Short mmCIF file of C-alpha atoms in Angstrom, two decimals:
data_model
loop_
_atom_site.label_atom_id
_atom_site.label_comp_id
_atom_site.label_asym_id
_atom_site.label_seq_id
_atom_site.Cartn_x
_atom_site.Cartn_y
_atom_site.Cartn_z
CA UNK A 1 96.65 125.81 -16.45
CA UNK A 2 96.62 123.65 -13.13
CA UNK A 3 99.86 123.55 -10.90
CA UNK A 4 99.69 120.48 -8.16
CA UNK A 5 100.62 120.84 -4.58
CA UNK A 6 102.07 116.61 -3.97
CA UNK A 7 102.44 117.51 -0.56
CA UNK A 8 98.74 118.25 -0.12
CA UNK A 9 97.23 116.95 -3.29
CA UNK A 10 95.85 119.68 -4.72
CA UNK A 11 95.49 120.96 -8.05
CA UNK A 12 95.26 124.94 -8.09
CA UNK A 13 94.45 127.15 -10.84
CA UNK A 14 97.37 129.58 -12.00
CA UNK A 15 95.30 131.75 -14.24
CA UNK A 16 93.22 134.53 -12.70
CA UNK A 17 90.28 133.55 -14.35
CA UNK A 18 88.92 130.68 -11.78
CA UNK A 19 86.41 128.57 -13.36
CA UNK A 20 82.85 128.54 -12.09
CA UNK A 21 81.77 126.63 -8.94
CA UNK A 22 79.47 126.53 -5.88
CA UNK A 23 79.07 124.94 -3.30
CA UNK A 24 75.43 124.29 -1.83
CA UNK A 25 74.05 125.27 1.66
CA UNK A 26 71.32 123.09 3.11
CA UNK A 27 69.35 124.55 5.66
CA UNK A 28 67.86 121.47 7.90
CA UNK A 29 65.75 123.61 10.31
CA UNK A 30 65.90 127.06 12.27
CA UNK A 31 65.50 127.25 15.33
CA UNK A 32 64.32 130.30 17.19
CA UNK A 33 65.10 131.79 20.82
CA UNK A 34 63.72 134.27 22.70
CA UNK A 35 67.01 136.57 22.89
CA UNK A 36 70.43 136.43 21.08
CA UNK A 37 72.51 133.01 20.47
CA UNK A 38 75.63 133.18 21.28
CA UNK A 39 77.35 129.76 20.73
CA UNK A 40 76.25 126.03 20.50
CA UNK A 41 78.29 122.66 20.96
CA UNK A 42 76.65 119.34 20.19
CA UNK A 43 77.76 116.46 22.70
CA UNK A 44 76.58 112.87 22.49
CA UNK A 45 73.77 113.67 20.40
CA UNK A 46 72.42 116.62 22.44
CA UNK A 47 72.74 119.79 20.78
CA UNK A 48 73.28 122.80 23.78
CA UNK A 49 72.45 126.34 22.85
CA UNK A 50 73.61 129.65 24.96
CA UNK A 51 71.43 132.52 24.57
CA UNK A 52 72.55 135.09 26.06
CA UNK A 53 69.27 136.51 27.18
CA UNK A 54 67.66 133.57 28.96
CA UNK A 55 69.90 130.77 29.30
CA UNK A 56 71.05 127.46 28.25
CA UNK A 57 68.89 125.14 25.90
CA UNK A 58 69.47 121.57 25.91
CA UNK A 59 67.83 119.62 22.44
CA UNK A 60 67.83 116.19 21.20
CA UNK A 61 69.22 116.07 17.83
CA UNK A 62 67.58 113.75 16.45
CA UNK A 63 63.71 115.87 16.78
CA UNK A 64 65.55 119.25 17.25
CA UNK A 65 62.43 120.44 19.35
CA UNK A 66 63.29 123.92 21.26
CA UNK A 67 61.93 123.44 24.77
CA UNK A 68 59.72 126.47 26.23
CA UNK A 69 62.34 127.31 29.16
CA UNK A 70 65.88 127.03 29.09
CA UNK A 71 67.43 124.19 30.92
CA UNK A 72 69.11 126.56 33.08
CA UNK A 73 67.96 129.88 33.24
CA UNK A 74 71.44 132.16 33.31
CA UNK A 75 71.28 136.08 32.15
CA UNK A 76 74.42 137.09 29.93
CA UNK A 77 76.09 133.59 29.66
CA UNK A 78 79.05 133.65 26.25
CA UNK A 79 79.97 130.37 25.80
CA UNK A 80 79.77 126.51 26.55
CA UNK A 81 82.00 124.23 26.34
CA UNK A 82 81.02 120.15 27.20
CA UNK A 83 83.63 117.71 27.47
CA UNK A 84 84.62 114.46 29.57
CA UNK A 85 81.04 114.34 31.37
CA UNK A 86 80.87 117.97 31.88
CA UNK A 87 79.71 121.48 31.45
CA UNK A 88 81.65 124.35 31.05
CA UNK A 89 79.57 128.19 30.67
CA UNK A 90 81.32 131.24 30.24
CA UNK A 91 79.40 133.52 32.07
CA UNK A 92 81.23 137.28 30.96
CA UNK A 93 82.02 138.96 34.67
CA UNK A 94 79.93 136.57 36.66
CA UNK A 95 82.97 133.96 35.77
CA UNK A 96 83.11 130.75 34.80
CA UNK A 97 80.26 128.08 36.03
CA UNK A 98 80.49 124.09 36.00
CA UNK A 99 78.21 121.47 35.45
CA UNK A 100 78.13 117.61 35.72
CA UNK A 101 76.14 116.07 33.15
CA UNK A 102 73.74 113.73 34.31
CA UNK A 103 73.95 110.30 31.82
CA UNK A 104 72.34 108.99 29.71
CA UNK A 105 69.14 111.63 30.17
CA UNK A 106 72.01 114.81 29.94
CA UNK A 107 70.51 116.27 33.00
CA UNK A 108 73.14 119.20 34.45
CA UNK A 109 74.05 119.77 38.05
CA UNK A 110 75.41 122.95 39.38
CA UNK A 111 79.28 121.82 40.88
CA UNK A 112 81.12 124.39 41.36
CA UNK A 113 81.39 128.41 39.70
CA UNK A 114 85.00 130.32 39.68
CA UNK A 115 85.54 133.70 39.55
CA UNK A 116 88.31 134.90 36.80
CA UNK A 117 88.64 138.82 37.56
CA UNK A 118 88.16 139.65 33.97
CA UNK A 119 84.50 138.77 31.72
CA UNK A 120 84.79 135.51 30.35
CA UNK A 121 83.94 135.23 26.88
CA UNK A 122 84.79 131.94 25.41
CA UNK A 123 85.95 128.75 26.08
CA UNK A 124 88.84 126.09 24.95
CA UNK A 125 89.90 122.64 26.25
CA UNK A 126 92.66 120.18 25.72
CA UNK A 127 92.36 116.40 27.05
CA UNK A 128 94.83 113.54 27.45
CA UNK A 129 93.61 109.93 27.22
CA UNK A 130 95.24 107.04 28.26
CA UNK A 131 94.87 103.39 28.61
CA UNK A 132 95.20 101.37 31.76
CA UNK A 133 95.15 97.57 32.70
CA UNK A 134 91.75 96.37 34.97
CA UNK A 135 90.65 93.53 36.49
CA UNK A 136 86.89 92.17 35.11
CA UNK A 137 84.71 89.27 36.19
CA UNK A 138 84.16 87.25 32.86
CA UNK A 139 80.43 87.46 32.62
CA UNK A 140 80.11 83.74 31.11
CA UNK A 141 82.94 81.97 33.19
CA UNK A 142 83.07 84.01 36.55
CA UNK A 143 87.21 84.05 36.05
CA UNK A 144 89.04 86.99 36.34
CA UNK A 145 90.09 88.56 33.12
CA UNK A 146 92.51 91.52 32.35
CA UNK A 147 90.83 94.57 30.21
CA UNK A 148 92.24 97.72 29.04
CA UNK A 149 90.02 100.64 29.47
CA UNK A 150 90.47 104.03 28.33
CA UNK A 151 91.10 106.83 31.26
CA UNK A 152 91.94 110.67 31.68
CA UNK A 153 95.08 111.42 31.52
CA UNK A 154 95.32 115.43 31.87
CA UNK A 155 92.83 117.96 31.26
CA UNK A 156 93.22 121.81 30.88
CA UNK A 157 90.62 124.30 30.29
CA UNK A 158 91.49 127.69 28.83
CA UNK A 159 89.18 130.92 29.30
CA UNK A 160 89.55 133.63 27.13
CA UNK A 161 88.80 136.53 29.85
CA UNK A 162 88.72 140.07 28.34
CA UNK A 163 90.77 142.60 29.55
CA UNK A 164 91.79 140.06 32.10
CA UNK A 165 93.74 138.04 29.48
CA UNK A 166 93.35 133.69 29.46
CA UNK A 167 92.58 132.04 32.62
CA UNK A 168 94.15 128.58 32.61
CA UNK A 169 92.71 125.59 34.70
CA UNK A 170 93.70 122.19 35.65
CA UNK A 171 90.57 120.29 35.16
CA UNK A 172 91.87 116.76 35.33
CA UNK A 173 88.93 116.20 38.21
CA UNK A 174 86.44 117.89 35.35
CA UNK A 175 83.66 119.25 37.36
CA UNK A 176 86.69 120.69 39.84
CA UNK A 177 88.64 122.63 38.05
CA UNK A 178 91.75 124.46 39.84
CA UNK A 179 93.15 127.78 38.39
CA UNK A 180 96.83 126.95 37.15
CA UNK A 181 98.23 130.66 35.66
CA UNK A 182 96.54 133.69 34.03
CA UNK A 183 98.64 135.15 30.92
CA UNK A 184 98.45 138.97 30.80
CA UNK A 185 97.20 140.27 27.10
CA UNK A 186 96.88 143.45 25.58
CA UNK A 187 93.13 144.58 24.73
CA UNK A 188 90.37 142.76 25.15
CA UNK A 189 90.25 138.84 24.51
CA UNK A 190 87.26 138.16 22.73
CA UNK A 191 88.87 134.25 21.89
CA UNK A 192 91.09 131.38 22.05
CA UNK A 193 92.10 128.25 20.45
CA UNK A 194 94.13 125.51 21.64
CA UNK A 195 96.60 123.71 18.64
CA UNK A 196 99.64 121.58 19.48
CA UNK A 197 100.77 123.35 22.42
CA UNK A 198 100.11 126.53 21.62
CA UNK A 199 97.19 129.22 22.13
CA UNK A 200 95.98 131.36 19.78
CA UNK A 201 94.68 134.52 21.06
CA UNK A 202 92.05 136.89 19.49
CA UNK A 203 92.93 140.20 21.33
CA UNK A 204 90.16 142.73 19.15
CA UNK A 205 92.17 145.71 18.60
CA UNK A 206 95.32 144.74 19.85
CA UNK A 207 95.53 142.18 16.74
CA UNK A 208 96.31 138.54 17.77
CA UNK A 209 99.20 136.40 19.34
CA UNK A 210 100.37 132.80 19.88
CA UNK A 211 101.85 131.96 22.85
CA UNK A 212 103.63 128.22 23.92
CA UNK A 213 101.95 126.35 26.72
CA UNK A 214 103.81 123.22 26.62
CA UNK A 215 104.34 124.06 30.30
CA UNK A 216 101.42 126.46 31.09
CA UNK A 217 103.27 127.65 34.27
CA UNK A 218 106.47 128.59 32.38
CA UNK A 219 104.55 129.95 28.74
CA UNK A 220 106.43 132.09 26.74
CA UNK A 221 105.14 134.44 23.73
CA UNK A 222 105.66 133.15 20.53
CA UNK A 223 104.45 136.26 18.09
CA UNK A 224 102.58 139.05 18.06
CA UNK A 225 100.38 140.31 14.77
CA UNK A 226 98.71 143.42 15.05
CA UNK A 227 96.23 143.53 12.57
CA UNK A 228 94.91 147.15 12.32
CA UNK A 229 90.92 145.67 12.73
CA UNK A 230 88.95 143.91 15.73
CA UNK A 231 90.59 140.49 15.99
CA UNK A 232 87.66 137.99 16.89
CA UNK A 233 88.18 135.11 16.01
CA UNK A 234 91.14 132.28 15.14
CA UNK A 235 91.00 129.26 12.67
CA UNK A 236 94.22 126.76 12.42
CA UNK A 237 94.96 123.79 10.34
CA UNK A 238 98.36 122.45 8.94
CA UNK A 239 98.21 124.49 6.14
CA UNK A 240 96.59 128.21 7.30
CA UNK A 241 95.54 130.35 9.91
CA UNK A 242 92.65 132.22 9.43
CA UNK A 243 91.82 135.27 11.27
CA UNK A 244 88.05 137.08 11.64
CA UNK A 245 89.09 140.79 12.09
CA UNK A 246 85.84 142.18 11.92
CA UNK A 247 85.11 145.04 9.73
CA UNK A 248 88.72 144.14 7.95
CA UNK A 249 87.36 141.06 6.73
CA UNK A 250 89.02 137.52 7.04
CA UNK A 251 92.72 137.50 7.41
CA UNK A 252 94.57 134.31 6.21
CA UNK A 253 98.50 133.49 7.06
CA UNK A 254 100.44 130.65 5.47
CA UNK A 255 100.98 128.44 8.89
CA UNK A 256 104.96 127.14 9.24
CA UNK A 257 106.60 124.55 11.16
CA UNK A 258 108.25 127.29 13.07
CA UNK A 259 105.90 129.92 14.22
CA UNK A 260 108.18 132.56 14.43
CA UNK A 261 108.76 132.37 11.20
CA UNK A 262 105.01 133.17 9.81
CA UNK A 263 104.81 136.35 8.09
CA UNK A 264 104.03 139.82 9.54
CA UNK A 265 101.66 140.79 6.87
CA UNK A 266 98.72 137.97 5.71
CA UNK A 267 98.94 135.96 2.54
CA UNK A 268 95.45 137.07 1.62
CA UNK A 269 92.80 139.40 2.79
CA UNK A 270 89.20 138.76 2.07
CA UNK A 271 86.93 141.53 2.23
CA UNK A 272 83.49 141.48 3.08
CA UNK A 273 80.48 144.04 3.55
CA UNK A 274 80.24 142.72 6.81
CA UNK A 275 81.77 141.99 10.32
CA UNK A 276 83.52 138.79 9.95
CA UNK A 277 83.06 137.30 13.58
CA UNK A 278 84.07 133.60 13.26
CA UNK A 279 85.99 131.52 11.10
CA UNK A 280 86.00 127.68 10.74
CA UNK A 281 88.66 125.72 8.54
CA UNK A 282 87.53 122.74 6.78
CA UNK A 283 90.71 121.40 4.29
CA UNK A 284 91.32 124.53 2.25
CA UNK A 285 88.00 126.00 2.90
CA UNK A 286 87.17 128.62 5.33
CA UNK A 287 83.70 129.37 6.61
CA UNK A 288 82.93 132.30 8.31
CA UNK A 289 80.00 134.33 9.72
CA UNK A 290 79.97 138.19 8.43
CA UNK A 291 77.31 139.34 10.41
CA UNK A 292 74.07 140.58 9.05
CA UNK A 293 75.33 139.79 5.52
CA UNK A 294 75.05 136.00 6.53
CA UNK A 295 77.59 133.10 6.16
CA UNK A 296 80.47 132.49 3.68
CA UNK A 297 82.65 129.61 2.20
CA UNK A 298 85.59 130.75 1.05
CA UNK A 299 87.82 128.55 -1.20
CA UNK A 300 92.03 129.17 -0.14
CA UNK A 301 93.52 126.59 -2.57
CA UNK A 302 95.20 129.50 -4.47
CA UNK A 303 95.40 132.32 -1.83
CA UNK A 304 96.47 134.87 -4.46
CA UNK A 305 93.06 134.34 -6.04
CA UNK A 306 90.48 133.41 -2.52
CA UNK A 307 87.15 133.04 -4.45
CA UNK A 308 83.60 132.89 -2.30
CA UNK A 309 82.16 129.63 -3.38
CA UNK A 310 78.66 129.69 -1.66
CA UNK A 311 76.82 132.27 0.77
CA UNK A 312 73.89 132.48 2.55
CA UNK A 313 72.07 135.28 4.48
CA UNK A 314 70.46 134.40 7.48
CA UNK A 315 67.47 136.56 9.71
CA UNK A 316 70.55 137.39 12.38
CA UNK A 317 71.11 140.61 13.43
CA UNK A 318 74.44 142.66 14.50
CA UNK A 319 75.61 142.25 18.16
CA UNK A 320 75.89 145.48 19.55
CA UNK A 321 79.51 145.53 19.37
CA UNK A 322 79.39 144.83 15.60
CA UNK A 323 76.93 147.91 15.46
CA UNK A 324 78.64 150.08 17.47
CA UNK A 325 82.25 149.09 15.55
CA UNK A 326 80.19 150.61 12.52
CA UNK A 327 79.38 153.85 13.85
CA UNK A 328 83.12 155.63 12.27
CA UNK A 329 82.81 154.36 9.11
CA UNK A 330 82.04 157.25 6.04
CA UNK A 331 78.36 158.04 5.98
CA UNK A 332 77.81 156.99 2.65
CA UNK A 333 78.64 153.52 3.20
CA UNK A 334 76.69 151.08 3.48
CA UNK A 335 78.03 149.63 6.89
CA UNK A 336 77.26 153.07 8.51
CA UNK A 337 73.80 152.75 6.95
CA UNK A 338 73.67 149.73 8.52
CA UNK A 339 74.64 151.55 12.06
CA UNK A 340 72.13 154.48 11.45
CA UNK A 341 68.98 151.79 11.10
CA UNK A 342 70.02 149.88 13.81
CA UNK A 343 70.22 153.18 15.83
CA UNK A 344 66.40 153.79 14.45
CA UNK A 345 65.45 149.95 15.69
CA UNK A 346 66.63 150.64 19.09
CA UNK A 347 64.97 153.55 19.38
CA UNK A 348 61.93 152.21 18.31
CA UNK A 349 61.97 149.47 20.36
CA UNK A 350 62.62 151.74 23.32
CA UNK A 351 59.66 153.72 22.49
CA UNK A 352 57.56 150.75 22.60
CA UNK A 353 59.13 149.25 25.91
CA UNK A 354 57.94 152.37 27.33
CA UNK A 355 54.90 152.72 26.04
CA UNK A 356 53.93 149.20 26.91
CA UNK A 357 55.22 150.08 31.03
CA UNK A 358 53.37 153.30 31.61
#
């Protein structure tokens, strides 16, 4: 029996018994680094890569050829962030550096580096365009002509800063950002998102919160969710908002016109044998990485029946805050296994390092 949403077109399933489907992953190419990857963006056709043990790769898209060094060599760097010509790294305590972008070869030039008193994990932007009347030579005629070209309105970049809470910057002049307010959190903030005026704020074991920044200098707290887990991550679209909460699995709320009217508890819990870390919303499909068990898609058209449509493991490994979340859990089970070997590898390893110094 189907039941059809006409708001959102959709046809959902009322029995329990959902019928068979999957959905496909297709693996183009893997790249490898020489440490950990931490996060990517892909920017006018360049795709940038942090890793977090030897810096930031820059790679044409179209060949997808890993150069031997980094493009800029930076120890520990979390995030990046490119927008309106420019660079953004989130470099954990050493702060937040900026970059122009060089065009069209995408060279990057060290501008300017702030420092945010906290460790600065991730990265989120918001930018205003505009139109505005010019004057032009007509290339054919010589005459003046009038031409509307698009400009910057406002731009505001947001810094999710650990214990330090989120760092908020005017960065209408891109590559010199100017620091506007910093809102106070409980926890650590491992995250944020900018949607329609609001932030939503991954605060690990504090749970999560939205909070209005219409005004950024006069926000205000919107809710509070605490979530019992290790809020990492935050996915929003018009219809849900998804939240990675580590070992608890992926949390998912029904969104509302008015957010203080979303419920305390979540509409559905997905459990995983993982540590859900990120979350992406595509439609009513949520995509999330669960650590070493790989990546998910998660169908949410009926959210009293989720069902995992496709999976894939990939060669990834734990962070060592996903290991070390691990080490409470019953010894039995499988993520504590999971702890104990990684324990054993880092030993090992240790034993080699050693070895290979004497």
């Amino acid at each position: 029996e189907l039941e059809y949403d006409e708001k959102w077109h959709i046809f959902t399933v009322k029995d329990k018994k959902v019928p068979p489907k999957t959905l496909g992953f297709s693996k183009k190419k893997e790249l490898a680094f020489p440490g950990s990857v931490g996060s990517t963006e892909l920017y006018s056709n360049t795709l940038y890569v942090v890793d977090e043990l030897t810096g930031i790769y820059l790679i044409h898209a179209v060949d997808l050829k890993v150069p031997d060094k980094p493009t800029i060599p930076f120890f520990g760097a979390q995030d990046i962030l490119v927008a309106n010509d420019a660079a953004y790294i989130a470099g954990g305590e050493a702060g937040v550096f900026v970059y122009a972008i060089g065009i069209p070869t995408a060279t990057l030039a060290l501008k300017t580096s702030l420092d945010t008193e906290g460790s600065a994990e991730a990265l989120a932007v918001y930018t205003r365009m505009g139109k505005e009347t010019a004057e032009s030579e007509d290339q054919e005629t010589g005459e003046s002509k009038k031409i509307e070209k698009e400009v910057l309105i406002s731009s505001t970049l947001y810094v999710a800063d650990g214990a330090n809470g989120v760092v908020i910057l005017d960065a209408k002049q891109p590559v010199s950002p100017i620091r506007t307010v910093t809102i106070s959190r409980q926890g650590f903030v491992n995250n944020v998102l900018y949607h329609d005026d609001h932030l939503y704020i991954s605060q690990g074991e504090q749970g999560w919160s939205i909070v209005n920044v219409r005004n950024p200098k006069q926000y205000r707290d919107v809710l509070l969710r605490d979530t019992k887990g290790d809020v990492q991550d935050i996915a929003v679209n018009e219809r849900f908002i998804a939240v990675a909460d580590g070992k608890n699995g992926l949390l998912v709320y029904h969104n509302a016109e008015d957010l203080t009217k979303i419920s305390a508890e979540p509409a559905a819990v997905i459990r995983t044998t993982g540590f859900v870390s990120d979350v992406e919303l595509v439609k009513n499909y949520a995509i999330l990485a669960d650590g070493v068990e790989g990546v998910k898609v998660v169908d949410l058209a009926n959210l009293e029946h989720p069902v995992v449509r496709a999976s894939a493991a990939t060669p990834g490994e734990y962070s060592f805050r996903q290991v070390w979340a691990n080490r409470l859990q019953p010894e039995d089970s499988s993520e504590r296994e999971k702890f104990e070997r990684s324990l054993d590898d880092l030993r090992n390893e240790a034993m080699m390092l050693a070895a290979g110094m004497v």
